[in-house]
Amino acid sequence: LAKTTQPISMDSYEGQEVNITCSHNNIATNDYITWYQQFPSQGPRFIIQGYKTKVTNEVASLFIPADRKSSTLSLPRVSLSDTAVYYCLASYNTDKLIFGTGTRLQVFP
Amino acid sequence: EPEVTQTPSHQVTQMGQEVILRCVPISNHLYFYWYRQILGQKVEFLVSFYNNEISEKSEIFDDQFSVERPDGSNFTLKIRSTKLEDSAMYFCASREGYVNTEAFFGQGTRLTVV
């Protein structure tokens, strides 16, 4: 399990693109990077997962540079409903997910 | 979309009482988990369960806790003698496979110990 570091909080306005960067300097060769989203009083929800380069789905994009020591979750044109805590995890072949403190994203109108 | 369901959504219990939190994982999933989240804190791993046995547990998961999959569909977490500090949101999760597969979380049970 690689330790991850991400900003404690970020603020944005509706319609803006938000990029949340996660550092995982000791990521192992077989680790994948996964991002989860959590709204208050709800369970975490999978957003996106990747190994390298770029992954895009209907919700977000994930950018992973060649050295894989960091990754960036990109949320295009955020809305108020994107206000949540976002968790970055780096792991492989493990029987548990270990959540850090995450990044609390606040979107303002 | 398939989902993990948890009951009850909220449980209030007196200190020292036993509680059982229930979860119905997604039907074809093989790996099951319990997590807890104390108000304002991070999501903490409690225990993982596979093939009808515990595969890993955290330091939090002491002798007061137990898990069971009694009937092939339900997955329960029992706390034998609740303490005030057990008050938290408890989340059940399940995964289809073992490696790099999405974990689906339930909506949680808010446990309040008074």
mmCIF file of C-alpha atoms in Angstrom:
data_model
loop_
_atom_site.group_PDB
_atom_site.id
_atom_site.type_symbol
_atom_site.label_atom_id
_atom_site.label_comp_id
_atom_site.label_asym_id
_atom_site.label_seq_id
_atom_site.Cartn_x
_atom_site.Cartn_y
_atom_site.Cartn_z
ATOM 1 C CA LEU A 1 0.000 0.000 0.000
ATOM 2 C CA ALA A 2 1.559 3.264 -1.102
ATOM 3 C CA LYS A 3 1.142 6.308 1.088
ATOM 4 C CA THR A 4 -0.686 9.119 -0.686
ATOM 5 C CA THR A 5 -0.622 12.853 -0.021
ATOM 6 C CA GLN A 6 -3.236 15.279 -1.291
ATOM 7 C CA PRO A 7 -4.355 18.797 -0.376
ATOM 8 C CA ILE A 8 -6.651 19.001 2.607
ATOM 9 C CA SER A 9 -9.105 21.311 0.874
ATOM 10 C CA MET A 10 -9.830 23.173 -2.347
ATOM 11 C CA ASP A 11 -12.359 25.790 -3.344
ATOM 12 C CA SER A 12 -13.830 26.336 -6.773
ATOM 13 C CA TYR A 13 -16.735 28.002 -8.519
ATOM 14 C CA GLU A 14 -19.407 26.423 -10.610
ATOM 15 C CA GLY A 15 -18.399 25.836 -14.204
ATOM 16 C CA GLN A 16 -14.686 25.737 -13.499
ATOM 17 C CA GLU A 17 -12.374 22.800 -14.060
ATOM 18 C CA VAL A 18 -10.918 21.399 -10.858
ATOM 19 C CA ASN A 19 -7.661 19.484 -10.707
ATOM 20 C CA ILE A 20 -6.744 17.611 -7.548
ATOM 21 C CA THR A 21 -3.216 16.288 -7.404
ATOM 22 C CA CYS A 22 -2.151 13.311 -5.354
ATOM 23 C CA SER A 23 1.420 12.402 -4.526
ATOM 24 C CA HIS A 24 2.414 8.742 -4.187
ATOM 25 C CA ASN A 25 6.193 8.714 -4.273
ATOM 26 C CA ASN A 26 6.612 5.118 -3.163
ATOM 27 C CA ILE A 27 4.091 3.628 -5.536
ATOM 28 C CA ALA A 28 4.877 0.028 -6.441
ATOM 29 C CA THR A 29 5.135 -1.274 -9.982
ATOM 30 C CA ASN A 30 1.832 -3.089 -9.798
ATOM 31 C CA ASP A 31 -0.130 -0.417 -7.920
ATOM 32 C CA TYR A 32 -3.143 1.183 -9.531
ATOM 33 C CA ILE A 33 -4.393 4.650 -8.668
ATOM 34 C CA THR A 34 -8.035 4.883 -7.709
ATOM 35 C CA TRP A 35 -10.163 7.859 -6.744
ATOM 36 C CA TYR A 36 -13.290 7.776 -4.610
ATOM 37 C CA GLN A 37 -15.805 10.489 -3.822
ATOM 38 C CA GLN A 38 -17.714 10.819 -0.558
ATOM 39 C CA PHE A 39 -20.701 13.015 0.194
ATOM 40 C CA PRO A 40 -21.643 13.766 3.810
ATOM 41 C CA SER A 41 -23.260 10.810 5.567
ATOM 42 C CA GLN A 42 -22.808 8.554 2.536
ATOM 43 C CA GLY A 43 -20.385 5.789 1.678
ATOM 44 C CA PRO A 44 -17.460 6.408 -0.671
ATOM 45 C CA ARG A 45 -18.195 6.035 -4.358
ATOM 46 C CA PHE A 46 -15.730 4.927 -7.029
ATOM 47 C CA ILE A 47 -14.901 7.621 -9.566
ATOM 48 C CA ILE A 48 -12.029 6.425 -11.715
ATOM 49 C CA GLN A 49 -9.002 4.152 -11.782
ATOM 50 C CA GLY A 50 -5.828 4.112 -13.851
ATOM 51 C CA TYR A 51 -2.316 2.750 -14.143
ATOM 52 C CA LYS A 52 -0.560 5.228 -16.391
ATOM 53 C CA THR A 53 -1.124 7.989 -18.945
ATOM 54 C CA LYS A 54 -4.709 9.156 -19.134
ATOM 55 C CA VAL A 55 -8.053 7.620 -18.343
ATOM 56 C CA THR A 56 -11.362 9.334 -18.980
ATOM 57 C CA ASN A 57 -14.908 8.406 -18.128
ATOM 58 C CA GLU A 58 -18.196 10.253 -18.036
ATOM 59 C CA VAL A 59 -17.388 11.817 -14.681
ATOM 60 C CA ALA A 60 -13.685 12.658 -14.643
ATOM 61 C CA SER A 61 -10.249 12.282 -16.144
ATOM 62 C CA LEU A 62 -7.191 10.878 -14.472
ATOM 63 C CA PHE A 63 -3.721 11.916 -15.549
ATOM 64 C CA ILE A 64 -0.720 9.852 -14.503
ATOM 65 C CA PRO A 65 2.784 10.889 -15.603
ATOM 66 C CA ALA A 66 5.361 8.396 -16.750
ATOM 67 C CA ASP A 67 7.085 8.158 -13.360
ATOM 68 C CA ARG A 68 3.717 7.474 -11.679
ATOM 69 C CA LYS A 69 4.771 9.307 -8.532
ATOM 70 C CA SER A 70 1.752 11.547 -8.733
ATOM 71 C CA SER A 71 -1.653 11.663 -10.355
ATOM 72 C CA THR A 72 -4.232 14.340 -11.064
ATOM 73 C CA LEU A 73 -7.963 13.957 -10.927
ATOM 74 C CA SER A 74 -9.658 16.421 -13.249
ATOM 75 C CA LEU A 75 -13.308 17.335 -12.839
ATOM 76 C CA PRO A 76 -14.598 19.343 -15.807
ATOM 77 C CA ARG A 77 -17.060 22.161 -15.196
ATOM 78 C CA VAL A 78 -17.897 21.415 -11.588
ATOM 79 C CA SER A 79 -21.317 22.080 -10.151
ATOM 80 C CA LEU A 80 -22.508 22.566 -6.584
ATOM 81 C CA SER A 81 -23.254 18.842 -6.406
ATOM 82 C CA ASP A 82 -19.554 18.058 -6.814
ATOM 83 C CA THR A 83 -18.928 19.410 -3.325
ATOM 84 C CA ALA A 84 -17.530 16.354 -1.550
ATOM 85 C CA VAL A 85 -14.394 14.733 -0.197
ATOM 86 C CA TYR A 86 -12.169 13.097 -2.816
ATOM 87 C CA TYR A 87 -9.820 10.283 -1.881
ATOM 88 C CA CYS A 88 -6.786 9.085 -3.797
ATOM 89 C CA LEU A 89 -5.640 5.511 -3.193
ATOM 90 C CA ALA A 90 -2.677 3.606 -4.607
ATOM 91 C CA SER A 91 -2.792 -0.133 -4.156
ATOM 92 C CA TYR A 92 -2.640 -3.527 -5.814
ATOM 93 C CA ASN A 93 -3.478 -7.032 -4.836
ATOM 94 C CA THR A 94 -4.587 -5.972 -1.435
ATOM 95 C CA ASP A 95 -7.620 -7.043 0.457
ATOM 96 C CA LYS A 96 -8.534 -3.631 1.784
ATOM 97 C CA LEU A 97 -8.752 0.014 0.814
ATOM 98 C CA ILE A 98 -6.936 2.440 3.069
ATOM 99 C CA PHE A 99 -8.388 5.931 2.974
ATOM 100 C CA GLY A 100 -6.410 8.998 3.887
ATOM 101 C CA THR A 101 -7.926 12.287 4.937
ATOM 102 C CA GLY A 102 -8.856 13.154 1.352
ATOM 103 C CA THR A 103 -9.391 16.536 -0.283
ATOM 104 C CA ARG A 104 -12.474 18.457 0.702
ATOM 105 C CA LEU A 105 -13.725 20.243 -2.413
ATOM 106 C CA GLN A 106 -16.118 23.114 -1.890
ATOM 107 C CA VAL A 107 -17.871 24.461 -4.978
ATOM 108 C CA PHE A 108 -19.403 27.912 -4.735
ATOM 109 C CA PRO A 109 -22.132 29.372 -6.933
ATOM 110 C CA GLU B 1 -27.380 -0.347 -10.975
ATOM 111 C CA PRO B 2 -26.665 -2.957 -8.308
ATOM 112 C CA GLU B 3 -26.135 -1.635 -4.831
ATOM 113 C CA VAL B 4 -25.085 -2.626 -1.354
ATOM 114 C CA THR B 5 -27.885 -2.171 1.150
ATOM 115 C CA GLN B 6 -27.487 -1.668 4.873
ATOM 116 C CA THR B 7 -29.979 -1.801 7.704
ATOM 117 C CA PRO B 8 -30.857 -0.066 9.875
ATOM 118 C CA SER B 9 -29.921 3.376 8.644
ATOM 119 C CA HIS B 10 -29.706 4.617 12.211
ATOM 120 C CA GLN B 11 -29.408 2.705 15.474
ATOM 121 C CA VAL B 12 -29.349 4.086 18.971
ATOM 122 C CA THR B 13 -28.212 1.759 21.715
ATOM 123 C CA GLN B 14 -27.239 1.939 25.336
ATOM 124 C CA MET B 15 -23.651 1.432 26.369
ATOM 125 C CA GLY B 16 -22.950 -2.224 27.040
ATOM 126 C CA GLN B 17 -25.652 -3.510 24.732
ATOM 127 C CA GLU B 18 -25.047 -5.733 21.742
ATOM 128 C CA VAL B 19 -25.818 -4.477 18.260
ATOM 129 C CA ILE B 20 -25.937 -6.200 14.922
ATOM 130 C CA LEU B 21 -25.506 -4.200 11.765
ATOM 131 C CA ARG B 22 -26.739 -5.817 8.593
ATOM 132 C CA CYS B 23 -25.600 -5.615 5.021
ATOM 133 C CA VAL B 24 -26.686 -7.216 1.777
ATOM 134 C CA PRO B 25 -23.742 -7.132 -0.626
ATOM 135 C CA ILE B 26 -24.111 -7.249 -4.396
ATOM 136 C CA SER B 27 -25.076 -10.770 -5.323
ATOM 137 C CA ASN B 28 -22.098 -11.919 -7.413
ATOM 138 C CA HIS B 29 -19.474 -10.281 -5.238
ATOM 139 C CA LEU B 30 -16.997 -12.395 -3.344
ATOM 140 C CA TYR B 31 -15.187 -9.959 -1.042
ATOM 141 C CA PHE B 32 -16.849 -8.122 1.789
ATOM 142 C CA TYR B 33 -15.701 -5.379 4.113
ATOM 143 C CA TRP B 34 -16.705 -3.283 7.046
ATOM 144 C CA TYR B 35 -15.425 0.230 7.559
ATOM 145 C CA ARG B 36 -16.289 2.864 10.084
ATOM 146 C CA GLN B 37 -16.128 6.630 10.086
ATOM 147 C CA ILE B 38 -16.257 8.610 13.292
ATOM 148 C CA LEU B 39 -17.853 12.016 12.730
ATOM 149 C CA GLY B 40 -15.400 14.357 11.056
ATOM 150 C CA GLN B 41 -12.697 11.742 10.699
ATOM 151 C CA LYS B 42 -11.487 9.496 7.925
ATOM 152 C CA VAL B 43 -12.901 6.193 6.763
ATOM 153 C CA GLU B 44 -11.206 3.406 8.720
ATOM 154 C CA PHE B 45 -10.860 -0.212 7.670
ATOM 155 C CA LEU B 46 -12.229 -2.753 10.147
ATOM 156 C CA VAL B 47 -12.305 -6.161 8.527
ATOM 157 C CA SER B 48 -12.352 -8.024 5.244
ATOM 158 C CA PHE B 49 -14.106 -11.319 4.623
ATOM 159 C CA TYR B 50 -13.713 -13.884 1.882
ATOM 160 C CA ASN B 51 -14.724 -17.499 1.464
ATOM 161 C CA ASN B 52 -16.572 -17.478 4.764
ATOM 162 C CA GLU B 53 -13.683 -16.326 6.851
ATOM 163 C CA ILE B 54 -11.919 -13.192 7.922
ATOM 164 C CA SER B 55 -9.009 -12.459 5.607
ATOM 165 C CA GLU B 56 -7.703 -9.372 7.355
ATOM 166 C CA LYS B 57 -8.641 -7.198 10.307
ATOM 167 C CA SER B 58 -7.419 -3.947 11.753
ATOM 168 C CA GLU B 59 -6.376 -3.126 15.306
ATOM 169 C CA ILE B 60 -9.811 -1.596 15.826
ATOM 170 C CA PHE B 61 -11.466 -4.959 15.219
ATOM 171 C CA ASP B 62 -10.918 -6.425 18.680
ATOM 172 C CA ASP B 63 -12.737 -9.218 20.491
ATOM 173 C CA GLN B 64 -15.852 -7.079 20.839
ATOM 174 C CA PHE B 65 -16.408 -7.285 17.092
ATOM 175 C CA SER B 66 -17.405 -10.224 14.963
ATOM 176 C CA VAL B 67 -18.647 -10.745 11.424
ATOM 177 C CA GLU B 68 -20.772 -13.406 9.883
ATOM 178 C CA ARG B 69 -22.301 -14.354 6.581
ATOM 179 C CA PRO B 70 -25.116 -16.485 7.926
ATOM 180 C CA ASP B 71 -27.142 -17.293 4.834
ATOM 181 C CA GLY B 72 -25.188 -16.538 1.678
ATOM 182 C CA SER B 73 -26.729 -13.127 1.195
ATOM 183 C CA ASN B 74 -26.452 -11.160 4.430
ATOM 184 C CA PHE B 75 -23.203 -9.966 5.938
ATOM 185 C CA THR B 76 -23.378 -8.831 9.531
ATOM 186 C CA LEU B 77 -21.203 -6.941 11.965
ATOM 187 C CA LYS B 78 -21.811 -7.585 15.639
ATOM 188 C CA ILE B 79 -20.538 -5.442 18.458
ATOM 189 C CA ARG B 80 -20.944 -7.392 21.673
ATOM 190 C CA SER B 81 -20.765 -4.695 24.306
ATOM 191 C CA THR B 82 -20.935 -1.251 22.827
ATOM 192 C CA LYS B 83 -18.891 1.646 24.145
ATOM 193 C CA LEU B 84 -19.452 5.345 23.698
ATOM 194 C CA GLU B 85 -16.485 5.481 21.328
ATOM 195 C CA ASP B 86 -18.166 2.985 19.001
ATOM 196 C CA SER B 87 -20.497 5.753 17.889
ATOM 197 C CA ALA B 88 -19.802 6.196 14.181
ATOM 198 C CA MET B 89 -21.043 5.541 10.673
ATOM 199 C CA TYR B 90 -20.456 1.949 9.712
ATOM 200 C CA PHE B 91 -20.115 1.163 6.021
ATOM 201 C CA CYS B 92 -20.319 -2.202 4.381
ATOM 202 C CA ALA B 93 -18.607 -2.713 1.029
ATOM 203 C CA SER B 94 -18.281 -5.503 -1.489
ATOM 204 C CA ARG B 95 -16.135 -6.275 -4.489
ATOM 205 C CA GLU B 96 -16.554 -8.716 -7.296
ATOM 206 C CA GLY B 97 -12.933 -9.706 -7.585
ATOM 207 C CA TYR B 98 -9.694 -9.277 -5.714
ATOM 208 C CA VAL B 99 -7.422 -7.120 -7.813
ATOM 209 C CA ASN B 100 -8.165 -3.569 -8.819
ATOM 210 C CA THR B 101 -11.895 -3.922 -8.926
ATOM 211 C CA GLU B 102 -14.282 -1.254 -7.816
ATOM 212 C CA ALA B 103 -15.542 -1.450 -4.255
ATOM 213 C CA PHE B 104 -19.221 -0.676 -3.808
ATOM 214 C CA PHE B 105 -20.180 0.892 -0.498
ATOM 215 C CA GLY B 106 -23.533 0.921 1.209
ATOM 216 C CA GLN B 107 -25.188 4.054 2.540
ATOM 217 C CA GLY B 108 -24.074 3.238 6.035
ATOM 218 C CA THR B 109 -25.569 2.702 9.472
ATOM 219 C CA ARG B 110 -25.223 5.532 11.921
ATOM 220 C CA LEU B 111 -24.631 3.971 15.320
ATOM 221 C CA THR B 112 -25.155 6.145 18.351
ATOM 222 C CA VAL B 113 -24.172 4.734 21.731
ATOM 223 C CA VAL B 114 -25.642 6.576 24.708
#
